[in-house]
Amino acid sequence: MAAITQWGLDRLPPMSDQTYQDLCRLIHQHSRIHLTPNKRVLLSSRLGKRLRELGLSSWDDYLHWLQKHRESELDTLIDLIATNHTHFFREIVHFETVSSQLLNELLRHSPTAGQVLRCWSAASSSGEEAFSLAIVLSEYAAQHPSGLRWQIDATDISNRAIQKARQAVYPIDRLGLPEPSLMHKYFQKGSGPFSQSCKVKDELRRKVNFHRMNLFDKNYRIPQPQHLVFCRNALIYFDLESQAELIQRLHDVLEPGGYLIVGHSDSLLRTPHPFQGIGNSIYQRKR
């Protein structure tokens, strides 16, 4: 087996149709991520570095490696192909609606004294969405004298993303907070070589529990029922059959009257679903 360093990353032989189909099949079986025929260049690009790390010189060699180290390497493969693009308060209208409308409705019909408002940030990537929601809930609780007990579970299929989320360290210039005062309130600025980074303060971090989880796992390892579920910009990576299955599962995990928020790039138009749409990619489980 020739080492890839003899070839150079740009000299990898082209990926054959059969190899691409085999990799797509494995990825779909393990994650339900659906790669269309036009994603071959993307897949080759993201896996090229991995072949170099392993000292492999061909895609067939990599398939053999996958067969030999299936369990561990499949997790690595999913880490490499999973898209983890996100930022704080992405699609901010959702957070504004949670603060101005949904929390009022949920508290009117759901948590009573002693209960906890349960929220799930599914496909949470590196944590920005979950911490954005945590800030919204913290601000809301501070503004309502009766108080609000809440917790967030955040999950993602990518080990790499979950590890970053647990570290809770982000570049300051990429926070994009809606109010400058939130920076001092919820983040601790680094010093010295870390002066351009900040860390989410412990009080907020303790309210968010991060777990690695596949949205298609047989059982969801989160408290149920949930009152609010964010599953944004994830449906687009699945085929229609998988989308329909996931939407039904998210419906079932919600308390009656609870809300599902999907991304603006997601669409439920082609998939039958039991939700009531309320606009801006927000759906409610009927009471």
CSV table of C-alpha atoms in Angstrom, one decimal:
chain,number,residue,atom,x,y,z
A,1,MET,CA,0.0,0.0,0.0
A,2,ALA,CA,1.7,3.2,-1.2
A,3,ALA,CA,1.7,6.1,1.2
A,4,ILE,CA,-0.4,9.1,0.0
A,5,THR,CA,2.6,11.4,0.6
A,6,GLN,CA,4.2,9.9,-2.5
A,7,TRP,CA,1.3,11.1,-4.5
A,8,GLY,CA,0.3,14.4,-2.8
A,9,LEU,CA,-3.2,15.2,-1.9
A,10,ASP,CA,-4.0,16.7,-5.3
A,11,ARG,CA,-2.8,13.4,-7.0
A,12,LEU,CA,-5.4,11.1,-5.5
A,13,PRO,CA,-7.0,9.0,-8.2
A,14,PRO,CA,-10.6,10.0,-9.1
A,15,MET,CA,-13.4,8.4,-7.0
A,16,SER,CA,-15.2,5.8,-9.1
A,17,ASP,CA,-19.0,5.7,-9.4
A,18,GLN,CA,-19.1,2.5,-7.4
A,19,THR,CA,-16.9,3.8,-4.6
A,20,TYR,CA,-19.0,6.9,-4.4
A,21,GLN,CA,-22.2,4.9,-4.2
A,22,ASP,CA,-20.7,2.6,-1.6
A,23,LEU,CA,-19.7,5.5,0.6
A,24,CYS,CA,-23.1,7.2,0.2
A,25,ARG,CA,-24.8,4.0,1.2
A,26,LEU,CA,-22.7,3.7,4.3
A,27,ILE,CA,-23.2,7.4,5.2
A,28,HIS,CA,-27.0,7.0,4.7
A,29,GLN,CA,-27.2,3.8,6.8
A,30,HIS,CA,-25.3,5.4,9.7
A,31,SER,CA,-26.7,8.9,9.7
A,32,ARG,CA,-29.5,9.2,7.1
A,33,ILE,CA,-27.6,12.0,5.4
A,34,HIS,CA,-28.5,11.8,1.7
A,35,LEU,CA,-25.7,12.8,-0.7
A,36,THR,CA,-26.9,13.5,-4.2
A,37,PRO,CA,-24.7,12.6,-7.3
A,38,ASN,CA,-23.4,16.2,-7.5
A,39,LYS,CA,-21.7,15.9,-4.1
A,40,ARG,CA,-18.8,13.7,-5.2
A,41,VAL,CA,-16.3,16.5,-5.3
A,42,LEU,CA,-17.4,17.7,-1.9
A,43,LEU,CA,-17.0,14.2,-0.4
A,44,SER,CA,-13.6,13.7,-2.1
A,45,SER,CA,-12.4,17.0,-0.7
A,46,ARG,CA,-13.5,16.4,2.8
A,47,LEU,CA,-12.1,12.8,2.9
A,48,GLY,CA,-8.8,13.6,1.2
A,49,LYS,CA,-7.1,14.7,4.4
A,50,ARG,CA,-8.3,11.6,6.2
A,51,LEU,CA,-6.7,9.4,3.6
A,52,ARG,CA,-3.4,11.3,4.1
A,53,GLU,CA,-3.7,10.8,7.9
A,54,LEU,CA,-4.1,7.1,7.4
A,55,GLY,CA,-1.4,6.8,4.8
A,56,LEU,CA,-3.8,5.5,2.2
A,57,SER,CA,-3.3,6.0,-1.5
A,58,SER,CA,-6.7,5.1,-3.0
A,59,TRP,CA,-10.4,5.1,-2.3
A,60,ASP,CA,-10.5,1.3,-2.5
A,61,ASP,CA,-7.9,1.3,0.3
A,62,TYR,CA,-10.2,3.6,2.3
A,63,LEU,CA,-13.2,1.3,1.8
A,64,HIS,CA,-11.1,-1.7,3.0
A,65,TRP,CA,-10.2,0.4,6.1
A,66,LEU,CA,-13.8,1.2,6.7
A,67,GLN,CA,-14.7,-2.5,6.6
A,68,LYS,CA,-11.9,-3.3,9.1
A,69,HIS,CA,-12.6,-0.4,11.5
A,70,ARG,CA,-16.3,0.1,10.8
A,71,GLU,CA,-17.6,1.3,14.1
A,72,SER,CA,-14.9,3.9,14.9
A,73,GLU,CA,-14.2,5.0,11.3
A,74,LEU,CA,-17.9,5.5,10.5
A,75,ASP,CA,-18.1,8.0,13.3
A,76,THR,CA,-15.0,9.8,11.9
A,77,LEU,CA,-16.5,9.7,8.4
A,78,ILE,CA,-19.8,11.4,9.6
A,79,ASP,CA,-17.7,14.0,11.5
A,80,LEU,CA,-16.0,14.9,8.3
A,81,ILE,CA,-19.0,15.1,6.0
A,82,ALA,CA,-21.4,16.7,8.6
A,83,THR,CA,-22.0,20.4,7.9
A,84,ASN,CA,-21.6,22.5,11.1
A,85,HIS,CA,-22.2,26.0,9.8
A,86,THR,CA,-23.9,28.0,12.5
A,87,HIS,CA,-23.6,31.3,14.5
A,88,PHE,CA,-25.2,33.0,17.5
A,89,PHE,CA,-28.8,34.1,16.9
A,90,ARG,CA,-28.9,32.7,13.4
A,91,GLU,CA,-32.3,33.4,11.9
A,92,ILE,CA,-32.9,35.8,14.7
A,93,VAL,CA,-36.7,36.0,14.1
A,94,HIS,CA,-37.0,32.6,15.8
A,95,PHE,CA,-35.4,33.8,19.0
A,96,GLU,CA,-37.5,37.0,18.9
A,97,THR,CA,-40.7,35.0,18.5
A,98,VAL,CA,-39.7,32.7,21.4
A,99,SER,CA,-39.2,35.7,23.6
A,100,SER,CA,-42.2,37.7,22.6
A,101,GLN,CA,-44.8,35.0,22.0
A,102,LEU,CA,-44.0,31.4,22.5
A,103,LEU,CA,-42.8,31.5,26.1
A,104,ASN,CA,-45.9,33.4,27.1
A,105,GLU,CA,-48.1,30.7,25.5
A,106,LEU,CA,-46.1,27.8,26.9
A,107,LEU,CA,-46.2,29.2,30.4
A,108,ARG,CA,-49.9,29.9,30.1
A,109,HIS,CA,-50.7,26.3,29.3
A,110,SER,CA,-47.7,24.2,30.4
A,111,PRO,CA,-45.3,24.4,33.3
A,112,THR,CA,-46.9,25.1,36.6
A,113,ALA,CA,-45.2,25.7,39.9
A,114,GLY,CA,-42.3,23.3,40.4
A,115,GLN,CA,-42.2,22.2,36.7
A,116,VAL,CA,-39.3,22.8,34.3
A,117,LEU,CA,-39.6,24.2,30.8
A,118,ARG,CA,-37.8,21.6,28.7
A,119,CYS,CA,-36.1,22.7,25.5
A,120,TRP,CA,-34.2,20.6,22.9
A,121,SER,CA,-31.7,22.0,20.5
A,122,ALA,CA,-31.4,19.2,18.0
A,123,ALA,CA,-28.6,19.2,15.4
A,124,SER,CA,-27.0,21.8,17.6
A,125,SER,CA,-23.6,21.8,16.0
A,126,SER,CA,-21.0,23.6,18.0
A,127,GLY,CA,-23.4,25.1,20.5
A,128,GLU,CA,-24.2,28.6,19.3
A,129,GLU,CA,-27.9,27.9,18.8
A,130,ALA,CA,-28.3,26.3,22.2
A,131,PHE,CA,-26.5,29.1,24.0
A,132,SER,CA,-28.5,31.7,22.1
A,133,LEU,CA,-31.7,30.0,23.3
A,134,ALA,CA,-30.2,29.9,26.8
A,135,ILE,CA,-29.6,33.7,26.7
A,136,VAL,CA,-33.2,34.2,25.6
A,137,LEU,CA,-34.6,32.1,28.4
A,138,SER,CA,-32.3,33.7,31.0
A,139,GLU,CA,-33.4,37.2,29.9
A,140,TYR,CA,-37.0,36.2,30.0
A,141,ALA,CA,-36.8,34.7,33.4
A,142,ALA,CA,-35.1,37.8,34.8
A,143,GLN,CA,-37.9,40.0,33.4
A,144,HIS,CA,-40.7,38.0,35.0
A,145,PRO,CA,-40.8,38.1,38.8
A,146,SER,CA,-42.5,34.7,39.0
A,147,GLY,CA,-39.3,33.2,37.6
A,148,LEU,CA,-38.9,30.5,35.1
A,149,ARG,CA,-37.2,27.2,35.6
A,150,TRP,CA,-35.8,25.8,32.4
A,151,GLN,CA,-33.2,23.4,31.0
A,152,ILE,CA,-31.8,22.8,27.5
A,153,ASP,CA,-30.6,19.5,26.1
A,154,ALA,CA,-28.4,20.0,22.9
A,155,THR,CA,-27.5,17.1,20.7
A,156,ASP,CA,-25.5,16.5,17.5
A,157,ILE,CA,-24.3,13.5,15.5
A,158,SER,CA,-20.8,15.0,15.3
A,159,ASN,CA,-18.4,14.2,18.1
A,160,ARG,CA,-16.2,17.1,17.0
A,161,ALA,CA,-19.1,19.6,17.2
A,162,ILE,CA,-20.1,18.4,20.7
A,163,GLN,CA,-16.6,18.7,22.0
A,164,LYS,CA,-16.4,22.3,20.8
A,165,ALA,CA,-19.8,23.0,22.3
A,166,ARG,CA,-18.8,21.7,25.7
A,167,GLN,CA,-15.7,23.9,25.6
A,168,ALA,CA,-18.0,26.9,24.9
A,169,VAL,CA,-15.2,29.1,23.6
A,170,TYR,CA,-15.9,31.3,20.6
A,171,PRO,CA,-14.2,34.1,18.6
A,172,ILE,CA,-15.5,37.5,19.9
A,173,ASP,CA,-15.8,38.9,16.4
A,174,ARG,CA,-18.2,36.1,15.5
A,175,LEU,CA,-20.7,36.5,18.4
A,176,GLY,CA,-23.1,38.9,16.6
A,177,LEU,CA,-25.1,39.4,19.7
A,178,PRO,CA,-28.3,41.5,19.3
A,179,GLU,CA,-27.4,43.6,22.3
A,180,PRO,CA,-23.9,44.6,23.3
A,181,SER,CA,-24.7,44.3,27.0
A,182,LEU,CA,-25.2,40.5,26.6
A,183,MET,CA,-21.4,40.2,26.0
A,184,HIS,CA,-20.5,41.2,29.6
A,185,LYS,CA,-23.5,39.5,31.1
A,186,TYR,CA,-23.0,36.0,29.6
A,187,PHE,CA,-19.4,35.8,28.4
A,188,GLN,CA,-16.0,36.0,29.9
A,189,LYS,CA,-13.4,37.6,27.7
A,190,GLY,CA,-10.0,35.8,27.3
A,191,SER,CA,-6.7,37.5,28.0
A,192,GLY,CA,-3.2,37.4,26.5
A,193,PRO,CA,-3.1,35.0,23.5
A,194,PHE,CA,-6.8,34.4,24.0
A,195,SER,CA,-7.8,38.0,24.0
A,196,GLN,CA,-9.8,37.6,20.8
A,197,SER,CA,-11.9,34.8,22.3
A,198,CYS,CA,-14.5,34.5,25.0
A,199,LYS,CA,-16.1,31.7,27.0
A,200,VAL,CA,-19.7,31.3,28.0
A,201,LYS,CA,-20.0,31.9,31.7
A,202,ASP,CA,-20.5,28.9,34.0
A,203,GLU,CA,-23.9,30.0,35.2
A,204,LEU,CA,-25.2,29.7,31.6
A,205,ARG,CA,-23.2,26.7,30.6
A,206,ARG,CA,-24.6,24.6,33.5
A,207,LYS,CA,-28.1,25.1,32.1
A,208,VAL,CA,-27.2,23.4,28.8
A,209,ASN,CA,-26.5,19.7,28.6
A,210,PHE,CA,-24.6,18.5,25.4
A,211,HIS,CA,-24.9,14.9,24.2
A,212,ARG,CA,-23.8,13.1,21.0
A,213,MET,CA,-27.0,11.7,19.5
A,214,ASN,CA,-28.2,10.7,16.1
A,215,LEU,CA,-31.7,12.0,15.3
A,216,PHE,CA,-32.6,8.6,14.0
A,217,ASP,CA,-31.5,6.7,17.2
A,218,LYS,CA,-34.0,4.2,18.3
A,219,ASN,CA,-34.5,6.1,21.6
A,220,TYR,CA,-33.9,9.7,22.3
A,221,ARG,CA,-31.9,10.1,25.5
A,222,ILE,CA,-33.5,13.4,26.6
A,223,PRO,CA,-36.2,14.2,29.1
A,224,GLN,CA,-39.7,13.9,27.6
A,225,PRO,CA,-42.1,15.4,26.8
A,226,GLN,CA,-40.4,18.6,25.5
A,227,HIS,CA,-42.0,22.0,25.3
A,228,LEU,CA,-39.8,23.5,22.6
A,229,VAL,CA,-37.7,21.9,20.0
A,230,PHE,CA,-35.2,23.6,17.6
A,231,CYS,CA,-34.3,21.4,14.7
A,232,ARG,CA,-33.1,23.9,12.1
A,233,ASN,CA,-31.4,23.5,8.8
A,234,ALA,CA,-31.1,19.8,9.2
A,235,LEU,CA,-34.1,18.4,7.2
A,236,ILE,CA,-32.4,19.5,4.0
A,237,TYR,CA,-29.8,16.8,4.4
A,238,PHE,CA,-32.3,13.9,4.4
A,239,ASP,CA,-34.4,12.3,1.8
A,240,LEU,CA,-38.2,12.7,1.9
A,241,GLU,CA,-38.8,9.4,3.6
A,242,SER,CA,-36.3,10.2,6.3
A,243,GLN,CA,-37.7,13.7,6.7
A,244,ALA,CA,-41.2,12.3,7.2
A,245,GLU,CA,-40.0,9.9,9.8
A,246,LEU,CA,-38.1,12.6,11.7
A,247,ILE,CA,-40.9,15.1,11.7
A,248,GLN,CA,-43.2,12.5,13.2
A,249,ARG,CA,-40.7,11.6,15.9
A,250,LEU,CA,-40.2,15.3,16.7
A,251,HIS,CA,-44.0,15.6,16.9
A,252,ASP,CA,-44.2,12.7,19.3
A,253,VAL,CA,-41.5,14.0,21.6
A,254,LEU,CA,-43.3,17.3,22.1
A,255,GLU,CA,-45.9,18.0,24.7
A,256,PRO,CA,-49.4,18.9,23.3
A,257,GLY,CA,-49.2,22.6,22.5
A,258,GLY,CA,-45.4,22.5,22.3
A,259,TYR,CA,-43.5,24.1,19.4
A,260,LEU,CA,-41.1,22.8,16.7
A,261,ILE,CA,-38.9,25.4,15.0
A,262,VAL,CA,-37.2,24.3,11.7
A,263,GLY,CA,-34.8,26.4,9.6
A,264,HIS,CA,-35.8,28.7,6.8
A,265,SER,CA,-34.1,26.4,4.4
A,266,ASP,CA,-36.1,23.5,5.6
A,267,SER,CA,-39.6,22.8,4.2
A,268,LEU,CA,-42.5,20.7,5.3
A,269,LEU,CA,-44.5,21.5,2.2
A,270,ARG,CA,-43.7,18.1,0.5
A,271,THR,CA,-44.1,16.1,3.7
A,272,PRO,CA,-47.4,15.2,5.3
A,273,HIS,CA,-47.2,16.2,9.0
A,274,PRO,CA,-49.6,16.6,12.0
A,275,PHE,CA,-48.4,20.1,13.0
A,276,GLN,CA,-50.3,23.4,12.9
A,277,GLY,CA,-48.1,26.0,11.2
A,278,ILE,CA,-48.0,29.4,12.8
A,279,GLY,CA,-45.5,31.1,10.4
A,280,ASN,CA,-41.8,31.7,10.1
A,281,SER,CA,-41.0,28.0,10.0
A,282,ILE,CA,-42.6,27.5,13.4
A,283,TYR,CA,-45.0,24.6,14.0
A,284,GLN,CA,-47.2,23.7,17.0
A,285,ARG,CA,-48.3,20.3,18.2
A,286,LYS,CA,-52.1,20.4,18.5
A,287,ARG,CA,-53.5,20.3,22.0
